Amino acid sequence: MFSYRQSPLARVIGNNYPTTLEERELASQTRKDIDKELERVQDEITALQLQYKTLKEKDHQIAKILSPWRNLPPEILSNILQIAVNPSWDNYSILPAHSTDRRHFQTLRAVCRMWREVAFSTRSLWTNVYIDFRDYRPGAVPDVIRGVQKYFERAGPSLPLKLGFEWTSAVAIPDGWLEFLFSQRSRLTNLTFRSTTSYFHDFERKLKASNGSRWETRNLSVDAHTTLNGGAVSTNYGVIEASFPMLKNLHLETDDDDACNLALLSGHASLSKLHLRMYDIDPDFYFSKLGSFSNLKELTLLMSARRSSSIDAPTCDFPRLHSLKICRAYSFAIVSKIRAPSLSSLSIVTAMASKSSFSRVYGCAAQESLSMTFPQLVSFLQNGGFNLRDFYLRYWIQHNETLRLLLESLSSVQRLCLDTWYMDDSPQFDNQNRIVQAQVTNTQELLPNLRKICLDLPRGHLDRLCEHDDLPYASNPRYWSSFAAFLHSRASTSGSEGSASQPKLLVYLPEGIRRVDGIDAQLNAPLELIRELDGVSIAIETEHTCAVFDV
């Protein structure tokens, strides 16, 4: 701090003494001198700030020279562009999310000359296209065809191509587009056809007229929906099988019991993956076709919430089936029609009740049907679940007895995901040891091979699930006390290894219950019982990593 002790104004600084004329004149002159000095200093500061800004801009430009992106080998840059431009293929259908984002691709090509050269020289970047013809007027179809042709030309003459398109116009698919598809049949390994059933009949007729033209397609997706006017019934059975002899994966999405859809399921003995989405139709028509797929390894059935297979549906043998996924199941009867001795993964997502009816969840038709057919699921697991390793059951509220019957049938399961757990009959936590001991004797013998357990909550339904006191969900501390007891029973049976051993069980707790902790004090006790095992006999996961099939 500046000292005024030697200043002529020292007598009147820091006080309220009366001043003389000379002191006032001196003070006025001193302020003028200070103002001039401040202006000089401000000019220096402004100059320094400008210099600082200039140096920062220069440093920013020079730093770009040292960026590792500038010296990436072309093969590495090509792989990066591949990840950014071409999303992974899902084995079922090409949708906009699974195809090349051409605008994003164009932006990346504009980064610099090197990136542009690598993009144009990497043929695999030009193999994936999805066209939604709703974005184009009918007269622009020839231009679209020429654009796709030029796009695929950059892929070279031999790489396999992936093409998906959607046509829902009131006019028929132009012959020019169908002819273009046929011209690429030797290279189209992945083909998605999203249109009406009647337009798919046109495609079938052209296949038949081509006298058995062979397509190299491995993955075929057909999303064929009816229109108000319907469509002609297909009589072209065998045409699809004859034209697509290399087919490995088939995705069929339909809302109609049309013969063309059934024709798609004729033959294809070498099929390894089948994905059926059936809306408001009779599943027996389609189930009767599944028995011929003896080489099937993955089967996904998305059912209508109002229809289920009947007792008259045939039983299908899948000796090589490893993965079975059933969504929006109205009942468990469907599993009684399947024999799969090699099954290692089973995912069932039941028909979720609507918000308006959820307060009567145990009385709604879907839940009643599931309860009535639950013994068929248990029988399926007991008689054919010897190789089962992954089991996921979602959106079905279970009571203690049904849950016990289910878990007793899952002795070989290593990864388990459920929405519910046992309800502890003791609502208070005055004696934690008593609660734990009471539950150990009931659950410690279950799931002897378990390595990962996920207690999940239906996404988007946490709030209304917790509104009902009769449901065993996150707001009920008895639910978590029982689960804590189960985990402690696993810790007590892990032998003498103690905390020095690696955790034996991975546990996923839903994000919702982690947020509830601290808001509801009653949940602190059971959740603390779980946390004290973290890193010792269990490992609590913070990310949702279980492969639950959800739609």
Coordinates of C-alpha atoms in Angstrom, one line a residue:
M1 CA 0.0 0.0 0.0
F2 CA 1.3 3.5 -0.9
S3 CA 2.5 5.6 2.0
Y4 CA 1.7 9.4 2.2
R5 CA 4.0 10.1 5.2
Q6 CA 6.4 12.2 3.2
S7 CA 3.7 13.9 1.2
P8 CA 2.9 17.6 1.7
L9 CA -0.7 16.4 2.2
A10 CA 0.2 14.0 5.0
R11 CA -1.5 16.3 7.6
V12 CA -5.0 16.0 6.0
I13 CA -4.9 12.4 4.8
G14 CA -6.9 9.9 6.7
N15 CA -8.8 12.5 8.8
N16 CA -11.4 15.2 8.6
Y17 CA -9.2 18.2 9.4
P18 CA -10.0 21.6 7.6
T19 CA -7.7 22.2 4.6
T20 CA -5.9 25.2 3.4
L21 CA -6.1 26.7 -0.1
E22 CA -2.6 25.5 -0.9
E23 CA -3.5 21.9 0.2
R24 CA -6.6 21.9 -1.9
E25 CA -4.8 23.1 -5.0
L26 CA -2.1 20.5 -4.4
A27 CA -4.7 17.8 -4.1
S28 CA -6.4 18.8 -7.3
Q29 CA -3.1 18.8 -9.2
T30 CA -2.1 15.4 -7.7
R31 CA -5.3 13.9 -9.0
K32 CA -4.7 15.2 -12.5
D33 CA -1.2 13.6 -12.4
I34 CA -2.7 10.3 -11.2
D35 CA -5.3 10.4 -14.0
K36 CA -2.5 10.8 -16.5
E37 CA -0.6 7.9 -15.0
L38 CA -3.8 5.7 -15.0
E39 CA -4.3 6.5 -18.7
R40 CA -0.7 5.5 -19.4
V41 CA -1.1 2.2 -17.4
Q42 CA -4.4 1.5 -19.1
D43 CA -2.8 1.9 -22.5
E44 CA -0.1 -0.6 -21.5
I45 CA -2.7 -3.0 -20.2
T46 CA -4.7 -2.8 -23.4
A47 CA -1.6 -3.4 -25.5
L48 CA -0.7 -6.3 -23.3
Q49 CA -4.2 -7.8 -23.6
L50 CA -4.1 -7.5 -27.3
Q51 CA -0.6 -9.1 -27.3
Y52 CA -2.0 -11.8 -25.1
K53 CA -4.9 -12.5 -27.4
T54 CA -2.7 -12.5 -30.4
L55 CA -0.3 -15.0 -28.8
K56 CA -3.2 -17.2 -27.7
E57 CA -4.6 -17.3 -31.2
K58 CA -1.2 -18.1 -32.6
D59 CA -0.7 -20.8 -30.0
H60 CA -4.1 -22.3 -30.9
Q61 CA -3.1 -22.4 -34.6
I62 CA 0.3 -23.8 -33.9
A63 CA -1.1 -26.5 -31.5
K64 CA -3.1 -27.9 -34.4
I65 CA 0.1 -28.8 -36.1
L66 CA 0.9 -31.2 -33.2
S67 CA -2.6 -32.8 -33.3
P68 CA -2.3 -36.6 -33.7
W69 CA -5.2 -36.4 -36.1
R70 CA -2.9 -34.8 -38.7
N71 CA -0.6 -37.8 -38.8
L72 CA -3.0 -40.7 -38.4
P73 CA -2.1 -43.5 -40.8
P74 CA -4.7 -43.8 -43.5
E75 CA -5.8 -47.2 -42.3
I76 CA -6.5 -45.9 -38.8
L77 CA -8.4 -42.9 -40.1
S78 CA -10.3 -45.2 -42.3
N79 CA -11.4 -47.3 -39.3
I80 CA -12.4 -44.2 -37.4
L81 CA -14.5 -43.0 -40.3
Q82 CA -16.1 -46.4 -40.5
I83 CA -17.2 -46.2 -36.9
A84 CA -18.5 -42.7 -37.3
V85 CA -20.2 -43.1 -40.6
N86 CA -21.5 -46.7 -40.7
P87 CA -23.3 -47.8 -37.5
S88 CA -23.2 -51.4 -36.6
W89 CA -25.5 -53.9 -38.4
D90 CA -28.2 -55.4 -36.1
N91 CA -28.7 -58.6 -38.2
Y92 CA -32.4 -57.9 -38.7
S93 CA -33.2 -54.7 -40.6
I94 CA -31.7 -51.6 -42.1
L95 CA -33.3 -48.5 -40.6
P96 CA -32.0 -44.9 -40.7
A97 CA -30.3 -45.4 -37.4
H98 CA -28.4 -48.4 -38.8
S99 CA -27.4 -46.9 -42.2
T100 CA -24.9 -44.3 -43.3
D101 CA -25.7 -40.8 -42.1
R102 CA -24.9 -39.2 -45.5
R103 CA -24.9 -35.6 -44.2
H104 CA -22.6 -36.5 -41.4
F105 CA -20.4 -38.3 -43.9
Q106 CA -20.3 -35.2 -46.1
T107 CA -19.2 -33.1 -43.2
L108 CA -16.4 -35.4 -42.3
R109 CA -15.2 -35.4 -45.9
A110 CA -15.0 -31.6 -45.8
V111 CA -12.5 -31.5 -42.9
C112 CA -9.5 -31.5 -45.1
R113 CA -8.1 -32.9 -48.3
M114 CA -6.5 -35.9 -46.6
W115 CA -9.8 -36.9 -45.0
R116 CA -11.6 -36.5 -48.3
E117 CA -9.0 -38.7 -50.1
V118 CA -9.2 -41.4 -47.4
A119 CA -13.1 -41.3 -47.5
F120 CA -13.2 -41.7 -51.3
S121 CA -10.5 -44.4 -51.3
T122 CA -12.1 -46.5 -48.5
R123 CA -14.7 -48.5 -50.4
S124 CA -16.3 -50.0 -47.4
L125 CA -17.6 -46.6 -46.4
W126 CA -19.9 -46.5 -49.4
T127 CA -21.8 -49.8 -48.9
N128 CA -24.7 -48.9 -46.7
V129 CA -27.7 -46.9 -47.8
Y130 CA -31.3 -46.4 -46.5
I131 CA -33.8 -44.5 -48.7
D132 CA -37.1 -43.2 -47.4
F133 CA -39.1 -42.4 -50.5
R134 CA -41.5 -40.3 -48.5
D135 CA -38.7 -37.6 -48.6
Y136 CA -38.9 -37.5 -52.4
R137 CA -41.7 -36.6 -54.9
P138 CA -42.7 -39.5 -57.2
G139 CA -41.1 -37.8 -60.2
A140 CA -37.7 -37.7 -58.5
V141 CA -37.3 -41.5 -58.3
P142 CA -35.1 -41.8 -61.4
D143 CA -32.7 -39.2 -59.8
V144 CA -32.7 -41.2 -56.6
I145 CA -31.8 -44.4 -58.5
R146 CA -28.9 -42.6 -60.2
G147 CA -27.8 -41.2 -56.9
V148 CA -27.7 -44.6 -55.2
Q149 CA -25.9 -46.1 -58.3
K150 CA -23.2 -43.5 -58.1
Y151 CA -22.9 -43.9 -54.3
F152 CA -22.5 -47.7 -54.7
E153 CA -20.0 -47.2 -57.5
R154 CA -17.5 -45.9 -55.0
A155 CA -17.8 -49.2 -53.1
G156 CA -16.1 -50.9 -56.1
P157 CA -17.2 -53.9 -58.0
S158 CA -17.1 -56.7 -55.3
L159 CA -17.9 -55.5 -51.7
P160 CA -21.2 -56.7 -50.3
L161 CA -23.9 -54.0 -50.1
K162 CA -26.6 -53.1 -47.6
L163 CA -29.7 -51.4 -48.8
G164 CA -33.0 -50.5 -47.0
F165 CA -35.9 -48.6 -48.3
E166 CA -39.4 -47.5 -47.4
W167 CA -42.2 -47.0 -49.9
T168 CA -45.7 -46.1 -48.7
S169 CA -46.9 -44.0 -51.6
A170 CA -50.4 -44.4 -53.1
V171 CA -48.8 -45.4 -56.4
A172 CA -47.0 -48.7 -57.0
I173 CA -43.2 -49.0 -56.6
P174 CA -41.7 -47.9 -60.0
D175 CA -40.3 -50.7 -62.1
G176 CA -37.1 -48.7 -62.4
W177 CA -36.5 -49.1 -58.6
L178 CA -37.3 -52.8 -58.7
E179 CA -35.0 -53.3 -61.7
F180 CA -32.2 -51.5 -59.8
L181 CA -32.7 -53.9 -56.9
F182 CA -32.5 -56.9 -59.3
S183 CA -29.4 -55.5 -60.9
Q184 CA -27.6 -55.5 -57.5
R185 CA -28.9 -59.0 -56.4
S186 CA -25.4 -60.5 -56.6
R187 CA -24.1 -58.0 -54.0
L188 CA -27.0 -57.2 -51.8
T189 CA -26.2 -59.2 -48.7
N190 CA -28.5 -57.1 -46.5
L191 CA -31.9 -56.0 -47.8
T192 CA -34.7 -54.3 -46.0
F193 CA -38.2 -53.9 -47.6
R194 CA -40.6 -51.6 -45.8
S195 CA -43.8 -51.3 -47.6
T196 CA -47.4 -52.5 -47.9
T197 CA -48.3 -56.2 -48.4
S198 CA -49.6 -55.5 -51.9
Y199 CA -46.4 -53.8 -53.0
F200 CA -44.4 -56.8 -51.7
H201 CA -46.6 -59.0 -53.9
D202 CA -45.3 -56.9 -56.9
F203 CA -41.8 -57.8 -55.8
E204 CA -42.8 -61.5 -55.5
R205 CA -44.3 -61.5 -59.0
K206 CA -41.1 -60.0 -60.4
L207 CA -39.1 -62.6 -58.6
K208 CA -41.3 -65.3 -60.2
A209 CA -41.0 -63.7 -63.7
S210 CA -37.2 -63.6 -63.4
N211 CA -37.1 -67.4 -63.7
G212 CA -35.4 -68.2 -60.5
S213 CA -32.8 -65.4 -60.3
R214 CA -30.4 -66.0 -57.4
W215 CA -29.9 -63.4 -54.7
E216 CA -26.9 -63.4 -52.5
T217 CA -28.8 -61.9 -49.6
R218 CA -27.9 -63.2 -46.1
N219 CA -30.1 -60.8 -44.1
L220 CA -33.6 -60.1 -45.3
S221 CA -36.0 -57.8 -43.5
V222 CA -39.7 -57.4 -44.6
D223 CA -41.9 -54.9 -42.9
A224 CA -45.2 -55.5 -44.8
H225 CA -48.4 -53.9 -43.5
T226 CA -51.9 -53.9 -44.9
T227 CA -53.7 -50.9 -46.3
L228 CA -57.4 -50.1 -46.1
N229 CA -57.9 -51.7 -49.6
G230 CA -55.9 -54.8 -48.7
G231 CA -54.0 -56.6 -51.4
A232 CA -54.1 -59.6 -53.6
V233 CA -53.4 -62.9 -52.0
S234 CA -50.0 -64.3 -52.8
T235 CA -49.8 -67.6 -54.6
N236 CA -46.0 -67.5 -55.0
Y237 CA -45.1 -70.1 -52.4
G238 CA -41.5 -71.2 -52.7
V239 CA -40.4 -68.1 -54.7
I240 CA -38.6 -66.5 -51.8
E241 CA -36.8 -69.7 -50.8
A242 CA -35.7 -70.3 -54.4
S243 CA -34.6 -66.7 -54.9
F244 CA -32.8 -66.4 -51.6
P245 CA -30.9 -69.7 -51.1
M246 CA -28.2 -68.1 -49.0
L247 CA -30.5 -66.6 -46.4
K248 CA -29.3 -66.8 -42.8
N249 CA -31.2 -64.1 -41.0
L250 CA -34.9 -63.2 -41.5
H251 CA -36.9 -60.4 -40.0
L252 CA -40.6 -60.3 -40.6
E253 CA -42.9 -57.6 -39.2
T254 CA -46.6 -57.7 -40.1
D255 CA -50.1 -56.9 -38.9
D256 CA -51.9 -59.3 -41.3
D257 CA -52.3 -63.1 -41.8
D258 CA -51.5 -62.6 -45.4
A259 CA -50.2 -65.6 -47.4
C260 CA -47.2 -63.6 -48.6
N261 CA -46.0 -63.3 -45.1
L262 CA -46.5 -67.0 -44.5
A263 CA -44.7 -67.7 -47.8
L264 CA -41.7 -66.0 -46.4
L265 CA -41.5 -68.7 -43.7
S266 CA -41.6 -71.6 -46.2
G267 CA -38.3 -73.4 -46.6
H268 CA -35.0 -71.7 -45.6
A269 CA -33.7 -74.8 -43.8
S270 CA -30.3 -73.1 -43.3
L271 CA -31.8 -70.1 -41.4
S272 CA -30.0 -69.4 -38.2
K273 CA -31.7 -66.2 -36.9
L274 CA -35.4 -65.4 -37.1
H275 CA -37.1 -62.3 -35.8
L276 CA -41.0 -62.1 -35.9
R277 CA -43.0 -59.1 -35.0
M278 CA -46.7 -60.0 -35.1
Y279 CA -49.3 -57.3 -34.3
D280 CA -53.0 -58.3 -33.7
I281 CA -52.8 -61.5 -35.8
D282 CA -53.2 -65.2 -35.1
P283 CA -49.8 -66.5 -34.1
D284 CA -50.8 -70.1 -34.8
F285 CA -50.5 -69.4 -38.5
Y286 CA -46.9 -68.4 -38.1
F287 CA -46.0 -70.9 -35.4
S288 CA -47.0 -73.7 -37.7
K289 CA -44.2 -72.7 -40.0
L290 CA -41.4 -72.6 -37.4
G291 CA -40.8 -76.3 -37.1
S292 CA -38.9 -76.5 -40.4
F293 CA -36.1 -74.3 -39.0
S294 CA -34.0 -77.1 -37.5
N295 CA -30.8 -75.0 -37.7
L296 CA -32.2 -72.0 -36.0
K297 CA -29.9 -70.6 -33.3
E298 CA -31.6 -67.3 -32.4
L299 CA -35.4 -66.8 -32.3
T300 CA -37.2 -63.6 -31.3
L301 CA -41.0 -63.4 -31.1
L302 CA -42.7 -60.1 -30.6
M303 CA -46.3 -60.9 -30.0
S304 CA -49.5 -58.9 -29.9
A305 CA -50.6 -58.1 -26.4
R306 CA -54.1 -59.4 -27.1
R307 CA -53.3 -62.7 -28.8
S308 CA -51.4 -65.8 -27.8
S309 CA -50.7 -69.2 -29.2
S310 CA -53.4 -71.8 -28.6
I311 CA -53.2 -75.3 -27.4
D312 CA -53.7 -76.5 -31.0
A313 CA -50.5 -74.9 -32.1
P314 CA -47.9 -77.5 -33.1
T315 CA -44.8 -78.2 -31.0
C316 CA -41.5 -77.1 -32.6
D317 CA -38.2 -78.7 -32.1
F318 CA -35.1 -76.5 -32.2
P319 CA -32.1 -78.7 -31.5
R320 CA -29.6 -75.9 -32.1
L321 CA -31.4 -73.0 -30.6
H322 CA -29.3 -71.0 -28.2
S323 CA -31.2 -67.8 -27.7
L324 CA -35.0 -67.3 -27.3
K325 CA -36.6 -63.9 -26.8
I326 CA -40.3 -63.4 -26.4
C327 CA -41.8 -59.9 -26.1
R328 CA -45.2 -58.6 -25.1
A329 CA -46.2 -62.1 -24.1
Y330 CA -49.9 -62.5 -23.2
S331 CA -49.2 -65.9 -21.6
F332 CA -46.5 -68.4 -21.0
A333 CA -48.2 -71.0 -23.0
I334 CA -46.0 -70.4 -26.0
V335 CA -43.0 -71.9 -24.3
S336 CA -44.9 -75.2 -24.0
K337 CA -44.8 -75.4 -27.8
I338 CA -41.0 -75.2 -27.9
R339 CA -38.4 -77.8 -27.3
A340 CA -34.9 -76.4 -27.2
P341 CA -32.4 -78.6 -25.4
S342 CA -29.4 -76.4 -26.2
L343 CA -31.1 -73.2 -25.0
S344 CA -28.6 -71.0 -23.1
S345 CA -30.4 -67.6 -23.0
L346 CA -34.2 -67.0 -22.4
S347 CA -35.7 -63.5 -22.3
I348 CA -39.4 -62.9 -21.7
V349 CA -40.9 -59.4 -21.6
T350 CA -44.6 -59.7 -20.8
A351 CA -47.5 -57.5 -21.9
M352 CA -47.2 -54.3 -19.8
A353 CA -50.5 -53.1 -18.4
S354 CA -51.5 -49.6 -19.4
K355 CA -51.3 -46.7 -16.9
S356 CA -55.0 -46.5 -16.5
S357 CA -55.3 -50.2 -15.5
F358 CA -52.1 -50.6 -13.5
S359 CA -53.8 -50.2 -10.1
R360 CA -55.6 -53.4 -11.0
V361 CA -52.5 -55.2 -12.3
Y362 CA -53.3 -58.5 -10.6
G363 CA -56.8 -58.5 -12.0
C364 CA -56.1 -57.4 -15.6
A365 CA -56.5 -60.0 -18.3
A366 CA -52.8 -60.1 -19.2
Q367 CA -51.7 -60.8 -15.6
E368 CA -54.4 -63.3 -15.1
S369 CA -53.4 -65.2 -18.3
L370 CA -49.7 -65.1 -17.2
S371 CA -50.6 -66.5 -13.7
M372 CA -52.8 -69.3 -15.2
T373 CA -50.0 -70.4 -17.6
F374 CA -47.1 -69.9 -15.2
P375 CA -46.8 -73.7 -14.5
Q376 CA -46.1 -74.1 -18.2
L377 CA -43.0 -71.9 -17.9
V378 CA -41.8 -73.8 -14.8
S379 CA -42.3 -77.1 -16.7
F380 CA -40.3 -75.8 -19.6
L381 CA -37.4 -74.7 -17.4
Q382 CA -37.5 -78.0 -15.4
N383 CA -37.6 -80.3 -18.4
G384 CA -35.4 -78.4 -20.8
G385 CA -33.4 -75.7 -19.0
F386 CA -30.4 -77.7 -18.2
N387 CA -28.0 -75.5 -20.3
L388 CA -29.7 -72.2 -19.4
R389 CA -27.2 -69.6 -18.4
D390 CA -29.1 -66.3 -18.9
F391 CA -32.6 -65.7 -17.8
Y392 CA -34.6 -62.4 -18.0
L393 CA -38.2 -62.0 -17.0
R394 CA -39.6 -58.4 -17.2
Y395 CA -42.9 -56.7 -16.4
W396 CA -44.5 -59.5 -14.4
I397 CA -45.4 -59.0 -10.7
Q398 CA -44.7 -62.2 -8.7
H399 CA -45.6 -63.3 -5.2
N400 CA -43.2 -65.2 -2.9
E401 CA -44.5 -68.7 -3.9
T402 CA -44.4 -68.2 -7.6
L403 CA -40.9 -66.6 -7.4
R404 CA -39.6 -69.6 -5.4
L405 CA -41.0 -72.0 -8.0
L406 CA -39.3 -70.0 -10.7
L407 CA -35.9 -69.7 -8.9
E408 CA -35.9 -73.4 -8.0
S409 CA -36.1 -74.1 -11.8
L410 CA -33.0 -71.9 -12.5
S411 CA -30.3 -73.9 -10.9
S412 CA -27.9 -73.6 -13.9
V413 CA -28.5 -69.9 -14.5
Q414 CA -25.5 -67.6 -14.1
R415 CA -27.0 -64.2 -15.1
L416 CA -30.5 -63.3 -13.9
C417 CA -32.7 -60.2 -14.3
L418 CA -36.0 -59.8 -12.6
D419 CA -38.4 -57.0 -11.7
T420 CA -39.4 -58.4 -8.3
W421 CA -37.9 -60.2 -5.3
Y422 CA -39.2 -61.8 -2.1
M423 CA -41.2 -59.7 0.4
D424 CA -39.8 -59.9 3.9
D425 CA -42.6 -60.4 6.5
S426 CA -40.8 -58.2 9.0
P427 CA -41.5 -54.6 8.2
Q428 CA -39.2 -53.1 10.9
F429 CA -35.5 -53.0 11.2
D430 CA -35.0 -53.0 15.0
N431 CA -32.9 -56.1 14.8
Q432 CA -31.0 -56.4 11.5
N433 CA -29.4 -59.7 12.5
R434 CA -32.8 -61.3 13.1
I435 CA -34.0 -60.2 9.7
V436 CA -31.0 -61.5 7.9
Q437 CA -31.1 -64.8 9.7
A438 CA -34.8 -65.3 9.0
Q439 CA -34.2 -65.0 5.3
V440 CA -31.0 -66.9 5.0
T441 CA -32.7 -70.2 5.6
N442 CA -35.2 -69.5 2.9
T443 CA -33.0 -68.4 0.0
Q444 CA -29.4 -69.6 0.5
E445 CA -30.0 -72.8 -1.4
L446 CA -31.4 -71.0 -4.5
L447 CA -29.4 -70.1 -7.6
P448 CA -26.2 -72.0 -6.8
N449 CA -24.4 -70.9 -10.0
L450 CA -25.5 -67.3 -10.0
R451 CA -22.8 -64.8 -11.0
K452 CA -24.8 -61.7 -11.8
I453 CA -28.2 -60.5 -10.7
C454 CA -30.1 -57.5 -11.9
L455 CA -33.1 -56.1 -10.0
D456 CA -34.5 -53.7 -12.6
L457 CA -37.6 -51.6 -12.7
P458 CA -39.7 -51.1 -15.8
R459 CA -38.4 -48.0 -17.6
G460 CA -40.7 -45.1 -17.4
H461 CA -43.0 -46.7 -14.8
L462 CA -41.0 -46.2 -11.6
D463 CA -43.3 -43.4 -10.2
R464 CA -46.6 -45.2 -10.7
L465 CA -45.2 -48.5 -9.6
C466 CA -44.2 -47.0 -6.3
E467 CA -47.7 -45.5 -5.8
H468 CA -49.1 -48.8 -4.8
D469 CA -48.4 -50.2 -1.4
D470 CA -49.4 -53.7 -2.3
L471 CA -46.7 -54.0 -5.0
P472 CA -43.1 -55.2 -4.0
Y473 CA -41.3 -52.3 -5.5
A474 CA -38.7 -49.7 -4.6
S475 CA -40.8 -47.8 -2.1
N476 CA -41.2 -50.8 0.1
P477 CA -38.3 -51.4 2.5
R478 CA -39.3 -55.0 3.1
Y479 CA -38.5 -55.7 -0.5
W480 CA -34.9 -54.6 -0.1
S481 CA -34.5 -56.1 3.3
S482 CA -35.2 -59.5 1.8
F483 CA -32.8 -58.9 -1.1
A484 CA -30.1 -57.8 1.4
A485 CA -30.7 -61.0 3.3
F486 CA -30.2 -63.0 0.2
L487 CA -26.9 -61.3 -0.6
H488 CA -25.7 -61.8 3.0
S489 CA -26.6 -65.5 2.7
R490 CA -24.2 -65.6 -0.3
A491 CA -21.5 -64.0 1.7
S492 CA -22.0 -66.5 4.6
T493 CA -21.7 -69.4 2.2
S494 CA -18.6 -68.2 0.4
G495 CA -16.3 -70.1 2.7
S496 CA -13.4 -68.8 4.6
E497 CA -11.9 -66.7 1.8
G498 CA -13.4 -63.6 3.5
S499 CA -12.8 -60.1 2.2
A500 CA -9.5 -61.0 0.6
S501 CA -11.2 -62.9 -2.2
Q502 CA -12.6 -61.3 -5.3
P503 CA -16.4 -60.5 -5.3
K504 CA -18.3 -63.6 -6.3
L505 CA -21.5 -61.9 -7.4
L506 CA -22.2 -58.8 -9.6
V507 CA -25.2 -56.9 -8.5
Y508 CA -27.0 -54.2 -10.5
L509 CA -29.3 -51.8 -8.5
P510 CA -31.6 -49.6 -10.6
E511 CA -30.8 -45.9 -10.8
G512 CA -34.2 -45.1 -9.4
I513 CA -33.6 -46.8 -6.1
R514 CA -30.2 -45.1 -5.7
R515 CA -31.9 -41.8 -6.0
V516 CA -34.6 -42.8 -3.5
D517 CA -32.0 -43.5 -0.9
G518 CA -31.7 -40.5 1.4
I519 CA -35.2 -39.4 0.7
D520 CA -36.9 -42.3 2.4
A521 CA -35.1 -43.0 5.6
Q522 CA -36.7 -46.5 5.9
L523 CA -34.7 -47.6 2.9
N524 CA -31.4 -46.7 4.5
A525 CA -31.2 -49.8 6.7
P526 CA -31.6 -52.5 4.0
L527 CA -29.5 -50.6 1.4
E528 CA -26.7 -50.2 4.0
L529 CA -26.8 -54.0 4.4
I530 CA -26.2 -54.3 0.7
R531 CA -23.5 -51.6 0.6
E532 CA -21.4 -53.2 3.3
L533 CA -20.9 -56.2 1.0
D534 CA -19.7 -54.1 -2.0
G535 CA -16.2 -55.0 -2.9
V536 CA -16.2 -58.0 -0.5
S537 CA -18.6 -60.7 -1.6
I538 CA -20.4 -58.7 -4.2
A539 CA -19.7 -55.9 -6.7
I540 CA -22.4 -53.3 -7.1
E541 CA -22.6 -52.0 -10.7
T542 CA -23.4 -48.4 -11.4
E543 CA -24.0 -48.8 -15.1
H544 CA -26.9 -50.7 -16.7
T545 CA -24.9 -53.5 -18.5
C546 CA -27.3 -56.5 -18.4
A547 CA -28.4 -57.5 -21.8
V548 CA -32.1 -57.3 -21.2
F549 CA -34.1 -57.6 -24.4
D550 CA -36.5 -54.6 -24.4
V551 CA -38.6 -53.0 -27.1

